[in-house]
Amino acid sequence: MSWDIWPTFDEIVEVALAWFQRDLHTALPGRVVKYNAAEKTANIEVQVKRLLYFPDGSVDTSRTEAFPILPRVPVGQPAGGGYFMHMPVAVGDFVWVHVAERSLDRYRRYGRADAPADERLHHLQHAFAYPMFDPAKMRTVADFVENKLVIGKAGGGPVIAVDENHVNLGDAAATAAVSRADKTDTEIERIWTLLTSWVVSPNDGGAALQAAAKLVRGIAPPGPDQVQSTAATKVKAT
Amino acid sequence: MELFGRECRLVVGTRELRGLTKDRPAGNPGLSVSFRVERSLGSDPNTAEIQVVNLSEASRRELEMHEKVSVRLDAGLGGRAPTIFLGELRTAPSTYEAPNWYTVISSGDGDTALKARAAASFQAQVALPEIIEAIAKAMGVGIGNALTVAKKAKFSDGSNVFLESAIITGSAKDELDRVLRGTNLEWSVQDGVLQLLERNQPVRQEAVLLTKESGLVRSPTVDRDGVISARSLMNGELVPGVIVTIRSVTGERTLRVARAVYIGDTAGNDWYVDIAGKAYPGKS
């Protein structure tokens, strides 16, 4: 912007608004430089720099300014209804830094609605962060599968992939089916039944096999039935 | 206090401009200085506009070449000339209007400081004085009374600390404004030093007595907002933040000086300071 002699009122307002906006922080990309797992906070290096301006509002192209390291920023994890998802956070991770409009200090400390002591608005002091895939690397990621929800470790690790028909474990393109415990147990029971209750033909060795099967099954002394279900207690499937 | 015998010294950088009053050189009888210095308790810079008439050509050139040097103006009466302004040179252009050369020195107190940027992070709970100290360091101003006053200051919740970590970033002046907004403190830069005051409180409790005998020029006035204004002969004790008790024919009033404007002319009549401020509670 350049003025002939004196700025007009509109130009003054325009410059004032621009100055106002430059210190009104909302969201910035960041990278974790230190992570405190106990308190779930990170020191974060903002991944953009600030431009500096001349008083008339034009950019000083000779200078830029790095933001200070944002210290002990709370790192959020998704949660709701008493449930949560937790992703580990490591140094070097990308995070989106969000800036609350008012100080979070008292809420963080006491966990209740309270008037903030620090009256700064939209200030980097009020930052919180979410771990997120690095947008600068999104185009090069091979782990994503279009049309499937994929949870896993980047770089070729095992994944859980969900589409409208299936849940794939281990690999988003897995084709081999996972067996169900109830059906597996039924089939195993049928084998046990066969082994322990067939009609023995003399002298073909079947009697010995049946006796051994009964012993293992627990039908013979010392009993009782020792065969256990193959069903997991905390994993269900259809 | 002697109310005659003007004293004036102007020092730009390391160079003192001599011959302004009683020791005016015979070779340059037209040399004179007039000035208007505005000082307040606000965070905007104190300013001085000093016009020097008939500086030598060498001095005019030297002034035009200067950048970021200090400007100090001392003025008073009766052999005493305390500093009424200390700031940084902004511009000093000279013009010729026959038969004189006029050089106008513009200066601001803390100009560089008020343009400074600040960037600092504090890992743990941090107290207000530490934040103020970091900002003052970024501004390059003296710490003055800031730490002492900041130690006693409270945020609206009664605390003096940032409960979690803390950051200062951006314009140091704006950060100081924002950080102190939640406290009962006001700040300004006075003679290159940070000054913090509790809102509406003086720099010291002892009042300066202003009477006809000590230089009161006219009785004080009070405007609709309760601002008391008065004019005194040049007096370097009348600075922003002090308490002044004015005794005149209209009675006695005590104010805390929020603004002081020093107007002087070594070749004219002006040699005054206009003060303004609200009544200081309990003393007026």
PDB file of N, CA and C in Angstrom, chain A residues 67-109:
ATOM      1  N   PHE A  67       7.912 -17.774  15.208  1.00  0.00           N
ATOM      2  CA  PHE A  67       7.167 -17.753  16.462  1.00  0.00           C
ATOM      3  C   PHE A  67       8.019 -18.437  17.533  1.00  0.00           C
ATOM      4  N   PRO A  68       7.844 -18.077  18.789  1.00  0.00           N
ATOM      5  CA  PRO A  68       8.578 -18.805  19.828  1.00  0.00           C
ATOM      6  C   PRO A  68       8.044 -20.232  19.932  1.00  0.00           C
ATOM      7  N   ILE A  69       8.862 -21.095  20.509  1.00  0.00           N
ATOM      8  CA  ILE A  69       8.387 -22.456  20.792  1.00  0.00           C
ATOM      9  C   ILE A  69       7.165 -22.351  21.724  1.00  0.00           C
ATOM     10  N   LEU A  70       6.122 -23.045  21.375  1.00  0.00           N
ATOM     11  CA  LEU A  70       4.933 -23.013  22.227  1.00  0.00           C
ATOM     12  C   LEU A  70       5.120 -24.065  23.320  1.00  0.00           C
ATOM     13  N   PRO A  71       5.213 -23.639  24.556  1.00  0.00           N
ATOM     14  CA  PRO A  71       5.549 -24.600  25.619  1.00  0.00           C
ATOM     15  C   PRO A  71       4.324 -25.276  26.224  1.00  0.00           C
ATOM     16  N   ARG A  72       4.469 -26.540  26.519  1.00  0.00           N
ATOM     17  CA  ARG A  72       3.473 -27.306  27.282  1.00  0.00           C
ATOM     18  C   ARG A  72       2.058 -27.128  26.742  1.00  0.00           C
ATOM     19  N   VAL A  73       1.943 -27.330  25.455  1.00  0.00           N
ATOM     20  CA  VAL A  73       0.624 -27.222  24.831  1.00  0.00           C
ATOM     21  C   VAL A  73      -0.130 -28.533  25.050  1.00  0.00           C
ATOM     22  N   PRO A  74      -1.359 -28.472  25.553  1.00  0.00           N
ATOM     23  CA  PRO A  74      -2.106 -29.717  25.726  1.00  0.00           C
ATOM     24  C   PRO A  74      -2.383 -30.377  24.379  1.00  0.00           C
ATOM     25  N   VAL A  75      -2.126 -31.673  24.314  1.00  0.00           N
ATOM     26  CA  VAL A  75      -2.352 -32.401  23.057  1.00  0.00           C
ATOM     27  C   VAL A  75      -3.641 -33.203  23.204  1.00  0.00           C
ATOM     28  N   GLY A  76      -4.605 -32.885  22.353  1.00  0.00           N
ATOM     29  CA  GLY A  76      -5.923 -33.498  22.465  1.00  0.00           C
ATOM     30  C   GLY A  76      -5.980 -34.871  21.822  1.00  0.00           C
ATOM     31  N   GLN A  77      -6.885 -35.696  22.329  1.00  0.00           N
ATOM     32  CA  GLN A  77      -7.177 -37.006  21.742  1.00  0.00           C
ATOM     33  C   GLN A  77      -8.695 -37.092  21.650  1.00  0.00           C
ATOM     34  N   PRO A  78      -9.235 -37.751  20.603  1.00  0.00           N
ATOM     35  CA  PRO A  78     -10.684 -37.809  20.489  1.00  0.00           C
ATOM     36  C   PRO A  78     -11.311 -38.621  21.608  1.00  0.00           C
ATOM     37  N   ALA A  79     -12.443 -38.135  22.093  1.00  0.00           N
ATOM     38  CA  ALA A  79     -13.134 -38.830  23.175  1.00  0.00           C
ATOM     39  C   ALA A  79     -14.599 -38.428  23.162  1.00  0.00           C
ATOM     40  N   GLY A  80     -15.444 -39.253  23.741  1.00  0.00           N
ATOM     41  CA  GLY A  80     -16.867 -38.926  23.858  1.00  0.00           C
ATOM     42  C   GLY A  80     -17.613 -40.044  24.540  1.00  0.00           C
ATOM     43  N   GLY A  81     -18.621 -39.672  25.310  1.00  0.00           N
ATOM     44  CA  GLY A  81     -19.453 -40.665  25.963  1.00  0.00           C
ATOM     45  C   GLY A  81     -18.680 -41.582  26.884  1.00  0.00           C
ATOM     46  N   GLY A  82     -17.565 -41.118  27.347  1.00  0.00           N
ATOM     47  CA  GLY A  82     -16.752 -41.946  28.215  1.00  0.00           C
ATOM     48  C   GLY A  82     -15.761 -42.807  27.459  1.00  0.00           C
ATOM     49  N   TYR A  83     -15.776 -42.702  26.138  1.00  0.00           N
ATOM     50  CA  TYR A  83     -14.842 -43.488  25.317  1.00  0.00           C
ATOM     51  C   TYR A  83     -13.768 -42.582  24.734  1.00  0.00           C
ATOM     52  N   PHE A  84     -12.720 -43.151  24.271  1.00  0.00           N
ATOM     53  CA  PHE A  84     -11.620 -42.337  23.744  1.00  0.00           C
ATOM     54  C   PHE A  84     -10.820 -43.121  22.715  1.00  0.00           C
ATOM     55  N   MET A  85     -10.080 -42.412  21.963  1.00  0.00           N
ATOM     56  CA  MET A  85      -9.037 -43.003  21.103  1.00  0.00           C
ATOM     57  C   MET A  85      -7.736 -42.315  21.492  1.00  0.00           C
ATOM     58  N   HIS A  86      -6.729 -43.057  21.656  1.00  0.00           N
ATOM     59  CA  HIS A  86      -5.460 -42.438  22.024  1.00  0.00           C
ATOM     60  C   HIS A  86      -4.391 -42.810  21.012  1.00  0.00           C
ATOM     61  N   MET A  87      -3.762 -41.797  20.489  1.00  0.00           N
ATOM     62  CA  MET A  87      -2.644 -42.037  19.593  1.00  0.00           C
ATOM     63  C   MET A  87      -1.359 -41.614  20.295  1.00  0.00           C
ATOM     64  N   PRO A  88      -0.365 -42.416  20.217  1.00  0.00           N
ATOM     65  CA  PRO A  88       0.898 -42.007  20.837  1.00  0.00           C
ATOM     66  C   PRO A  88       1.451 -40.792  20.111  1.00  0.00           C
ATOM     67  N   VAL A  89       2.157 -39.967  20.836  1.00  0.00           N
ATOM     68  CA  VAL A  89       2.750 -38.765  20.250  1.00  0.00           C
ATOM     69  C   VAL A  89       4.256 -38.850  20.415  1.00  0.00           C
ATOM     70  N   ALA A  90       4.959 -38.516  19.351  1.00  0.00           N
ATOM     71  CA  ALA A  90       6.427 -38.611  19.401  1.00  0.00           C
ATOM     72  C   ALA A  90       7.042 -37.324  18.878  1.00  0.00           C
ATOM     73  N   VAL A  91       8.254 -37.083  19.284  1.00  0.00           N
ATOM     74  CA  VAL A  91       8.994 -35.923  18.778  1.00  0.00           C
ATOM     75  C   VAL A  91       9.053 -36.019  17.249  1.00  0.00           C
ATOM     76  N   GLY A  92       8.779 -34.905  16.601  1.00  0.00           N
ATOM     77  CA  GLY A  92       8.770 -34.876  15.148  1.00  0.00           C
ATOM     78  C   GLY A  92       7.373 -34.980  14.564  1.00  0.00           C
ATOM     79  N   ASP A  93       6.404 -35.371  15.379  1.00  0.00           N
ATOM     80  CA  ASP A  93       5.039 -35.498  14.882  1.00  0.00           C
ATOM     81  C   ASP A  93       4.485 -34.154  14.450  1.00  0.00           C
ATOM     82  N   PHE A  94       3.656 -34.220  13.444  1.00  0.00           N
ATOM     83  CA  PHE A  94       2.935 -33.026  13.023  1.00  0.00           C
ATOM     84  C   PHE A  94       1.704 -32.876  13.911  1.00  0.00           C
ATOM     85  N   VAL A  95       1.368 -31.643  14.270  1.00  0.00           N
ATOM     86  CA  VAL A  95       0.123 -31.371  14.994  1.00  0.00           C
ATOM     87  C   VAL A  95      -0.514 -30.102  14.417  1.00  0.00           C
ATOM     88  N   TRP A  96      -1.811 -30.066  14.482  1.00  0.00           N
ATOM     89  CA  TRP A  96      -2.488 -28.789  14.186  1.00  0.00           C
ATOM     90  C   TRP A  96      -2.646 -28.043  15.487  1.00  0.00           C
ATOM     91  N   VAL A  97      -2.123 -26.849  15.507  1.00  0.00           N
ATOM     92  CA  VAL A  97      -2.220 -26.009  16.703  1.00  0.00           C
ATOM     93  C   VAL A  97      -3.461 -25.135  16.569  1.00  0.00           C
ATOM     94  N   HIS A  98      -4.389 -25.319  17.467  1.00  0.00           N
ATOM     95  CA  HIS A  98      -5.577 -24.468  17.501  1.00  0.00           C
ATOM     96  C   HIS A  98      -5.394 -23.433  18.605  1.00  0.00           C
ATOM     97  N   VAL A  99      -5.942 -22.260  18.379  1.00  0.00           N
ATOM     98  CA  VAL A  99      -5.787 -21.196  19.371  1.00  0.00           C
ATOM     99  C   VAL A  99      -7.170 -20.789  19.874  1.00  0.00           C
ATOM    100  N   ALA A 100      -7.397 -21.030  21.137  1.00  0.00           N
ATOM    101  CA  ALA A 100      -8.681 -20.657  21.738  1.00  0.00           C
ATOM    102  C   ALA A 100      -8.778 -19.142  21.840  1.00  0.00           C
ATOM    103  N   GLU A 101      -9.981 -18.645  21.876  1.00  0.00           N
ATOM    104  CA  GLU A 101     -10.114 -17.183  21.889  1.00  0.00           C
ATOM    105  C   GLU A 101      -9.707 -16.587  23.232  1.00  0.00           C
ATOM    106  N   ARG A 102      -9.762 -17.394  24.304  1.00  0.00           N
ATOM    107  CA  ARG A 102      -9.392 -16.881  25.619  1.00  0.00           C
ATOM    108  C   ARG A 102      -8.467 -17.862  26.351  1.00  0.00           C
ATOM    109  N   SER A 103      -7.893 -17.392  27.403  1.00  0.00           N
ATOM    110  CA  SER A 103      -6.931 -18.210  28.139  1.00  0.00           C
ATOM    111  C   SER A 103      -7.567 -19.504  28.656  1.00  0.00           C
ATOM    112  N   LEU A 104      -6.850 -20.595  28.496  1.00  0.00           N
ATOM    113  CA  LEU A 104      -7.309 -21.889  28.985  1.00  0.00           C
ATOM    114  C   LEU A 104      -6.691 -22.240  30.334  1.00  0.00           C
ATOM    115  N   ASP A 105      -5.814 -21.374  30.819  1.00  0.00           N
ATOM    116  CA  ASP A 105      -5.019 -21.730  31.999  1.00  0.00           C
ATOM    117  C   ASP A 105      -5.870 -22.186  33.171  1.00  0.00           C
ATOM    118  N   ARG A 106      -6.853 -21.401  33.504  1.00  0.00           N
ATOM    119  CA  ARG A 106      -7.632 -21.736  34.704  1.00  0.00           C
ATOM    120  C   ARG A 106      -8.499 -22.966  34.461  1.00  0.00           C
ATOM    121  N   TYR A 107      -9.009 -23.100  33.225  1.00  0.00           N
ATOM    122  CA  TYR A 107      -9.793 -24.304  32.936  1.00  0.00           C
ATOM    123  C   TYR A 107      -8.894 -25.539  33.009  1.00  0.00           C
ATOM    124  N   ARG A 108      -7.706 -25.415  32.435  1.00  0.00           N
ATOM    125  CA  ARG A 108      -6.776 -26.556  32.475  1.00  0.00           C
ATOM    126  C   ARG A 108      -6.454 -26.939  33.908  1.00  0.00           C
ATOM    127  N   ARG A 109      -6.263 -25.955  34.731  1.00  0.00           N
ATOM    128  CA  ARG A 109      -5.840 -26.230  36.091  1.00  0.00           C
ATOM    129  C   ARG A 109      -6.997 -26.742  36.955  1.00  0.00           C
TER     130      ARG A 109
END
